[in-house]
Amino acid sequence: MRIVIGLGLLALAVYCVIDCVGGEKRRRLGLPTWLWVLVIIALPGLGPLLWLLLSRTYGGGASSPRRPARPVAPDDDPAFLADLDRHSRPGTGEAAPEDPPSGEEQGTETGTEQGSEDDDGHTR
């Protein structure tokens, strides 16, 4: 039974050392990395528990979820929703874009030639 407890404490200490060395600096609470590693190793059982509790409670670790700085999807963006609502309401003063005329009607009403090109070489 002692071996199982010892292996468990060793595994916890190894996990905490790796977490401390590879983790974010703000989770170390202003203490240097070497001091945290010393506390974790020198105080078996208590050192790893201190690291786990303090780094996550006061360091803003896993217990404080991060929110994205901007909307992730268009339906989360209030500006997009307001614009969508404004365009979807009839009579707001902005006309919805009309369908382009079919191929037969193109050029007949305006008097432009079909197949004429602009300066960039695009067909109108």
Short mmCIF file of N, CA and C in Angstrom, two decimals:
data_model
loop_
_atom_site.label_atom_id
_atom_site.label_comp_id
_atom_site.label_asym_id
_atom_site.label_seq_id
_atom_site.Cartn_x
_atom_site.Cartn_y
_atom_site.Cartn_z
N MET A 1 0.83 -1.20 0.00
CA MET A 1 0.00 0.00 0.00
C MET A 1 0.87 1.26 0.00
N ARG A 2 2.01 1.21 0.71
CA ARG A 2 2.91 2.35 0.73
C ARG A 2 3.46 2.65 -0.66
N ILE A 3 3.69 1.61 -1.42
CA ILE A 3 4.25 1.80 -2.76
C ILE A 3 3.25 2.52 -3.65
N VAL A 4 1.99 2.15 -3.55
CA VAL A 4 0.95 2.78 -4.36
C VAL A 4 0.82 4.26 -3.99
N ILE A 5 0.82 4.57 -2.71
CA ILE A 5 0.73 5.97 -2.26
C ILE A 5 1.97 6.74 -2.73
N GLY A 6 3.14 6.13 -2.59
CA GLY A 6 4.38 6.79 -3.03
C GLY A 6 4.39 7.05 -4.52
N LEU A 7 3.94 6.07 -5.32
CA LEU A 7 3.87 6.27 -6.76
C LEU A 7 2.85 7.35 -7.13
N GLY A 8 1.75 7.38 -6.40
CA GLY A 8 0.74 8.41 -6.64
C GLY A 8 1.28 9.81 -6.35
N LEU A 9 2.00 9.95 -5.22
CA LEU A 9 2.60 11.25 -4.88
C LEU A 9 3.67 11.65 -5.89
N LEU A 10 4.46 10.68 -6.36
CA LEU A 10 5.49 10.95 -7.35
C LEU A 10 4.86 11.39 -8.67
N ALA A 11 3.81 10.70 -9.09
CA ALA A 11 3.12 11.07 -10.32
C ALA A 11 2.51 12.47 -10.21
N LEU A 12 1.93 12.78 -9.06
CA LEU A 12 1.35 14.10 -8.85
C LEU A 12 2.44 15.18 -8.88
N ALA A 13 3.58 14.90 -8.26
CA ALA A 13 4.68 15.86 -8.25
C ALA A 13 5.22 16.09 -9.66
N VAL A 14 5.37 15.01 -10.43
CA VAL A 14 5.86 15.14 -11.82
C VAL A 14 4.87 15.96 -12.64
N TYR A 15 3.60 15.68 -12.49
CA TYR A 15 2.58 16.45 -13.22
C TYR A 15 2.66 17.93 -12.85
N CYS A 16 2.78 18.22 -11.58
CA CYS A 16 2.80 19.62 -11.12
C CYS A 16 4.06 20.35 -11.59
N VAL A 17 5.19 19.66 -11.59
CA VAL A 17 6.43 20.28 -12.07
C VAL A 17 6.29 20.62 -13.56
N ILE A 18 5.78 19.69 -14.34
CA ILE A 18 5.60 19.92 -15.77
C ILE A 18 4.59 21.05 -16.00
N ASP A 19 3.52 21.07 -15.23
CA ASP A 19 2.52 22.11 -15.35
C ASP A 19 3.10 23.47 -14.98
N CYS A 20 3.93 23.51 -13.96
CA CYS A 20 4.54 24.76 -13.51
C CYS A 20 5.53 25.28 -14.54
N VAL A 21 6.39 24.42 -15.04
CA VAL A 21 7.44 24.84 -15.98
C VAL A 21 6.83 25.24 -17.32
N GLY A 22 5.85 24.50 -17.78
CA GLY A 22 5.27 24.78 -19.09
C GLY A 22 4.06 25.69 -19.07
N GLY A 23 3.59 26.06 -17.91
CA GLY A 23 2.37 26.87 -17.82
C GLY A 23 2.61 28.35 -18.01
N GLU A 24 1.53 29.10 -17.93
CA GLU A 24 1.59 30.55 -18.09
C GLU A 24 2.25 31.19 -16.88
N LYS A 25 2.96 32.28 -17.11
CA LYS A 25 3.71 32.95 -16.05
C LYS A 25 2.78 33.51 -14.96
N ARG A 26 1.60 33.98 -15.37
CA ARG A 26 0.70 34.59 -14.38
C ARG A 26 0.17 33.57 -13.38
N ARG A 27 0.20 32.28 -13.72
CA ARG A 27 -0.27 31.26 -12.79
C ARG A 27 0.74 30.99 -11.67
N ARG A 28 1.94 31.50 -11.82
CA ARG A 28 2.97 31.28 -10.79
C ARG A 28 2.89 32.28 -9.65
N LEU A 29 1.96 33.20 -9.73
CA LEU A 29 1.67 34.16 -8.67
C LEU A 29 2.88 35.02 -8.30
N GLY A 30 3.69 35.37 -9.28
CA GLY A 30 4.83 36.24 -9.03
C GLY A 30 6.07 35.56 -8.49
N LEU A 31 5.99 34.27 -8.20
CA LEU A 31 7.16 33.55 -7.72
C LEU A 31 7.94 32.97 -8.89
N PRO A 32 9.26 32.90 -8.76
CA PRO A 32 10.03 32.30 -9.86
C PRO A 32 9.72 30.81 -10.01
N THR A 33 9.93 30.32 -11.21
CA THR A 33 9.64 28.92 -11.51
C THR A 33 10.45 27.98 -10.63
N TRP A 34 11.74 28.29 -10.44
CA TRP A 34 12.60 27.41 -9.65
C TRP A 34 12.09 27.28 -8.22
N LEU A 35 11.50 28.35 -7.67
CA LEU A 35 10.99 28.28 -6.30
C LEU A 35 9.75 27.38 -6.22
N TRP A 36 8.88 27.49 -7.22
CA TRP A 36 7.71 26.60 -7.25
C TRP A 36 8.13 25.14 -7.39
N VAL A 37 9.10 24.88 -8.25
CA VAL A 37 9.58 23.50 -8.43
C VAL A 37 10.17 23.00 -7.11
N LEU A 38 10.92 23.84 -6.42
CA LEU A 38 11.48 23.45 -5.12
C LEU A 38 10.38 23.13 -4.10
N VAL A 39 9.33 23.96 -4.06
CA VAL A 39 8.22 23.73 -3.13
C VAL A 39 7.51 22.42 -3.48
N ILE A 40 7.30 22.17 -4.77
CA ILE A 40 6.60 20.95 -5.19
C ILE A 40 7.39 19.71 -4.82
N ILE A 41 8.71 19.77 -4.99
CA ILE A 41 9.54 18.59 -4.72
C ILE A 41 9.84 18.44 -3.23
N ALA A 42 10.12 19.56 -2.54
CA ALA A 42 10.53 19.49 -1.13
C ALA A 42 9.38 19.14 -0.19
N LEU A 43 8.18 19.45 -0.57
CA LEU A 43 7.04 19.15 0.29
C LEU A 43 6.16 18.11 -0.40
N PRO A 44 6.53 16.82 -0.29
CA PRO A 44 5.75 15.79 -1.00
C PRO A 44 4.31 15.78 -0.50
N GLY A 45 3.39 15.79 -1.42
CA GLY A 45 1.97 15.80 -1.07
C GLY A 45 1.45 17.21 -0.91
N LEU A 46 2.06 17.99 -0.03
CA LEU A 46 1.61 19.35 0.24
C LEU A 46 2.03 20.32 -0.88
N GLY A 47 3.24 20.19 -1.38
CA GLY A 47 3.72 21.07 -2.44
C GLY A 47 2.88 20.98 -3.71
N PRO A 48 2.65 19.77 -4.22
CA PRO A 48 1.79 19.66 -5.40
C PRO A 48 0.36 20.17 -5.16
N LEU A 49 -0.19 19.92 -3.97
CA LEU A 49 -1.53 20.42 -3.67
C LEU A 49 -1.56 21.95 -3.62
N LEU A 50 -0.50 22.54 -3.04
CA LEU A 50 -0.42 24.00 -3.03
C LEU A 50 -0.39 24.54 -4.46
N TRP A 51 0.45 23.91 -5.31
CA TRP A 51 0.52 24.36 -6.70
C TRP A 51 -0.84 24.25 -7.39
N LEU A 52 -1.48 23.12 -7.25
CA LEU A 52 -2.76 22.91 -7.93
C LEU A 52 -3.82 23.89 -7.45
N LEU A 53 -3.90 24.10 -6.16
CA LEU A 53 -4.93 24.99 -5.62
C LEU A 53 -4.65 26.46 -5.91
N LEU A 54 -3.42 26.89 -5.64
CA LEU A 54 -3.11 28.31 -5.79
C LEU A 54 -3.01 28.75 -7.24
N SER A 55 -2.43 27.93 -8.08
CA SER A 55 -2.25 28.34 -9.47
C SER A 55 -3.58 28.43 -10.21
N ARG A 56 -4.53 27.65 -9.81
CA ARG A 56 -5.82 27.69 -10.49
C ARG A 56 -6.79 28.66 -9.83
N THR A 57 -6.67 28.88 -8.55
CA THR A 57 -7.57 29.77 -7.85
C THR A 57 -7.20 31.23 -8.08
N TYR A 58 -5.95 31.58 -7.86
CA TYR A 58 -5.53 32.98 -7.95
C TYR A 58 -4.86 33.31 -9.27
N GLY A 59 -4.41 32.32 -10.00
CA GLY A 59 -3.68 32.58 -11.23
C GLY A 59 -4.55 32.66 -12.46
N GLY A 60 -5.85 32.44 -12.35
CA GLY A 60 -6.73 32.53 -13.50
C GLY A 60 -6.58 31.36 -14.44
N GLY A 61 -6.36 30.20 -13.91
CA GLY A 61 -6.16 29.02 -14.75
C GLY A 61 -7.46 28.44 -15.26
N ALA A 62 -7.64 27.16 -15.08
CA ALA A 62 -8.77 26.44 -15.66
C ALA A 62 -10.12 26.89 -15.09
N SER A 63 -10.13 27.49 -13.89
CA SER A 63 -11.40 27.84 -13.27
C SER A 63 -12.01 29.12 -13.83
N SER A 64 -11.24 29.90 -14.60
CA SER A 64 -11.80 31.12 -15.16
C SER A 64 -11.83 31.01 -16.68
N PRO A 65 -13.01 30.73 -17.24
CA PRO A 65 -13.09 30.56 -18.69
C PRO A 65 -12.84 31.87 -19.42
N ARG A 66 -12.21 31.79 -20.56
CA ARG A 66 -11.92 32.97 -21.36
C ARG A 66 -13.06 33.21 -22.34
N ARG A 67 -13.42 34.46 -22.51
CA ARG A 67 -14.41 34.83 -23.50
C ARG A 67 -13.69 35.41 -24.69
N PRO A 68 -14.16 35.12 -25.86
CA PRO A 68 -13.51 35.70 -27.03
C PRO A 68 -13.65 37.22 -27.04
N ALA A 69 -12.65 37.90 -27.58
CA ALA A 69 -12.66 39.35 -27.61
C ALA A 69 -13.71 39.90 -28.56
N ARG A 70 -14.07 39.14 -29.56
CA ARG A 70 -15.07 39.57 -30.52
C ARG A 70 -16.02 38.42 -30.78
N PRO A 71 -17.15 38.68 -31.37
CA PRO A 71 -18.11 37.60 -31.65
C PRO A 71 -17.49 36.51 -32.51
N VAL A 72 -17.84 35.28 -32.21
CA VAL A 72 -17.30 34.13 -32.93
C VAL A 72 -18.08 33.89 -34.22
N ALA A 73 -19.37 33.99 -34.16
CA ALA A 73 -20.21 33.73 -35.32
C ALA A 73 -21.01 34.99 -35.66
N PRO A 74 -21.46 35.12 -36.90
CA PRO A 74 -22.21 36.33 -37.27
C PRO A 74 -23.46 36.55 -36.43
N ASP A 75 -24.12 35.48 -36.03
CA ASP A 75 -25.34 35.67 -35.25
C ASP A 75 -25.05 36.06 -33.81
N ASP A 76 -23.77 36.12 -33.40
CA ASP A 76 -23.40 36.62 -32.08
C ASP A 76 -23.04 38.10 -32.12
N ASP A 77 -22.92 38.65 -33.31
CA ASP A 77 -22.47 40.03 -33.48
C ASP A 77 -23.68 40.96 -33.52
N PRO A 78 -23.84 41.84 -32.54
CA PRO A 78 -25.00 42.73 -32.51
C PRO A 78 -25.06 43.65 -33.73
N ALA A 79 -23.92 44.10 -34.23
CA ALA A 79 -23.91 44.97 -35.40
C ALA A 79 -24.44 44.23 -36.63
N PHE A 80 -24.05 42.98 -36.78
CA PHE A 80 -24.52 42.18 -37.91
C PHE A 80 -26.03 41.97 -37.81
N LEU A 81 -26.51 41.67 -36.62
CA LEU A 81 -27.95 41.44 -36.44
C LEU A 81 -28.75 42.70 -36.71
N ALA A 82 -28.24 43.85 -36.27
CA ALA A 82 -28.95 45.11 -36.52
C ALA A 82 -28.98 45.41 -38.01
N ASP A 83 -27.86 45.18 -38.69
CA ASP A 83 -27.80 45.41 -40.13
C ASP A 83 -28.74 44.46 -40.87
N LEU A 84 -28.77 43.22 -40.45
CA LEU A 84 -29.65 42.24 -41.06
C LEU A 84 -31.11 42.62 -40.84
N ASP A 85 -31.43 43.06 -39.64
CA ASP A 85 -32.79 43.46 -39.33
C ASP A 85 -33.19 44.69 -40.15
N ARG A 86 -32.28 45.63 -40.31
CA ARG A 86 -32.56 46.84 -41.06
C ARG A 86 -32.82 46.52 -42.53
N HIS A 87 -32.05 45.60 -43.10
CA HIS A 87 -32.21 45.25 -44.51
C HIS A 87 -33.44 44.37 -44.76
N SER A 88 -33.88 43.66 -43.76
CA SER A 88 -35.00 42.74 -43.97
C SER A 88 -36.35 43.41 -43.79
N ARG A 89 -36.41 44.58 -43.18
CA ARG A 89 -37.69 45.26 -42.97
C ARG A 89 -38.05 46.08 -44.20
N PRO A 90 -39.27 45.92 -44.68
CA PRO A 90 -39.70 46.74 -45.82
C PRO A 90 -39.98 48.18 -45.37
N GLY A 91 -39.72 49.12 -46.27
CA GLY A 91 -40.04 50.51 -45.98
C GLY A 91 -39.04 51.21 -45.10
N THR A 92 -37.82 50.73 -45.00
CA THR A 92 -36.83 51.39 -44.17
C THR A 92 -36.06 52.45 -44.93
N GLY A 93 -36.40 52.64 -46.20
CA GLY A 93 -35.72 53.65 -46.98
C GLY A 93 -34.61 53.08 -47.83
N GLU A 94 -34.21 51.88 -47.60
CA GLU A 94 -33.17 51.25 -48.40
C GLU A 94 -33.81 50.17 -49.23
N ALA A 95 -33.66 50.29 -50.52
CA ALA A 95 -34.26 49.31 -51.42
C ALA A 95 -33.39 48.07 -51.47
N ALA A 96 -34.05 46.95 -51.52
CA ALA A 96 -33.31 45.70 -51.67
C ALA A 96 -32.80 45.61 -53.09
N PRO A 97 -31.63 45.00 -53.30
CA PRO A 97 -31.10 44.91 -54.65
C PRO A 97 -32.04 44.08 -55.52
N GLU A 98 -32.29 44.59 -56.74
CA GLU A 98 -33.20 43.90 -57.64
C GLU A 98 -32.43 42.86 -58.43
N ASP A 99 -33.18 41.90 -58.99
CA ASP A 99 -32.56 40.89 -59.83
C ASP A 99 -32.07 41.54 -61.11
N PRO A 100 -30.90 41.11 -61.60
CA PRO A 100 -30.44 41.68 -62.86
C PRO A 100 -31.34 41.22 -63.99
N PRO A 101 -31.45 41.99 -65.04
CA PRO A 101 -32.32 41.60 -66.15
C PRO A 101 -31.79 40.35 -66.82
N SER A 102 -32.71 39.61 -67.46
CA SER A 102 -32.31 38.38 -68.12
C SER A 102 -31.48 38.72 -69.36
N GLY A 103 -30.87 37.71 -69.99
CA GLY A 103 -29.98 37.91 -71.12
C GLY A 103 -30.66 38.54 -72.32
N GLU A 104 -31.94 38.30 -72.49
CA GLU A 104 -32.64 38.84 -73.64
C GLU A 104 -32.82 40.34 -73.52
N GLU A 105 -33.05 40.81 -72.29
CA GLU A 105 -33.35 42.21 -72.10
C GLU A 105 -32.10 43.07 -71.96
N GLN A 106 -30.95 42.46 -71.73
CA GLN A 106 -29.75 43.23 -71.50
C GLN A 106 -29.41 44.05 -72.73
N GLY A 107 -29.11 45.27 -72.52
CA GLY A 107 -28.66 46.15 -73.57
C GLY A 107 -29.77 46.74 -74.41
N THR A 108 -30.96 46.21 -74.37
CA THR A 108 -32.02 46.73 -75.23
C THR A 108 -32.61 48.01 -74.67
N GLU A 109 -32.76 48.09 -73.34
CA GLU A 109 -33.37 49.27 -72.76
C GLU A 109 -32.38 50.42 -72.66
N THR A 110 -31.13 50.12 -72.39
CA THR A 110 -30.16 51.19 -72.18
C THR A 110 -29.44 51.57 -73.45
N GLY A 111 -29.54 50.75 -74.48
CA GLY A 111 -28.90 51.05 -75.73
C GLY A 111 -27.43 50.67 -75.76
N THR A 112 -26.94 49.90 -74.79
CA THR A 112 -25.54 49.49 -74.79
C THR A 112 -25.38 48.22 -75.58
N GLU A 113 -24.20 48.04 -76.09
CA GLU A 113 -23.93 46.84 -76.88
C GLU A 113 -23.71 45.65 -75.96
N GLN A 114 -24.20 44.52 -76.37
CA GLN A 114 -23.91 43.31 -75.62
C GLN A 114 -22.50 42.89 -75.97
N GLY A 115 -21.79 42.41 -74.99
CA GLY A 115 -20.45 41.88 -75.21
C GLY A 115 -19.38 42.96 -75.26
N SER A 116 -19.71 44.22 -74.95
CA SER A 116 -18.67 45.25 -74.94
C SER A 116 -17.80 45.07 -73.71
N GLU A 117 -16.55 45.49 -73.81
CA GLU A 117 -15.61 45.29 -72.72
C GLU A 117 -15.23 46.62 -72.11
N ASP A 118 -14.96 46.59 -70.80
CA ASP A 118 -14.49 47.80 -70.16
C ASP A 118 -12.96 47.85 -70.23
N ASP A 119 -12.34 48.79 -69.54
CA ASP A 119 -10.88 48.98 -69.62
C ASP A 119 -10.11 47.78 -69.10
N ASP A 120 -10.67 47.03 -68.17
CA ASP A 120 -9.98 45.87 -67.60
C ASP A 120 -10.17 44.63 -68.42
N GLY A 121 -10.96 44.66 -69.48
CA GLY A 121 -11.18 43.50 -70.32
C GLY A 121 -12.35 42.64 -69.88
N HIS A 122 -13.14 43.12 -68.94
CA HIS A 122 -14.31 42.38 -68.47
C HIS A 122 -15.50 42.68 -69.38
N THR A 123 -16.24 41.66 -69.70
CA THR A 123 -17.44 41.84 -70.53
C THR A 123 -18.57 42.39 -69.69
N ARG A 124 -19.26 43.39 -70.22
CA ARG A 124 -20.39 43.98 -69.50
C ARG A 124 -21.65 43.26 -69.82
#
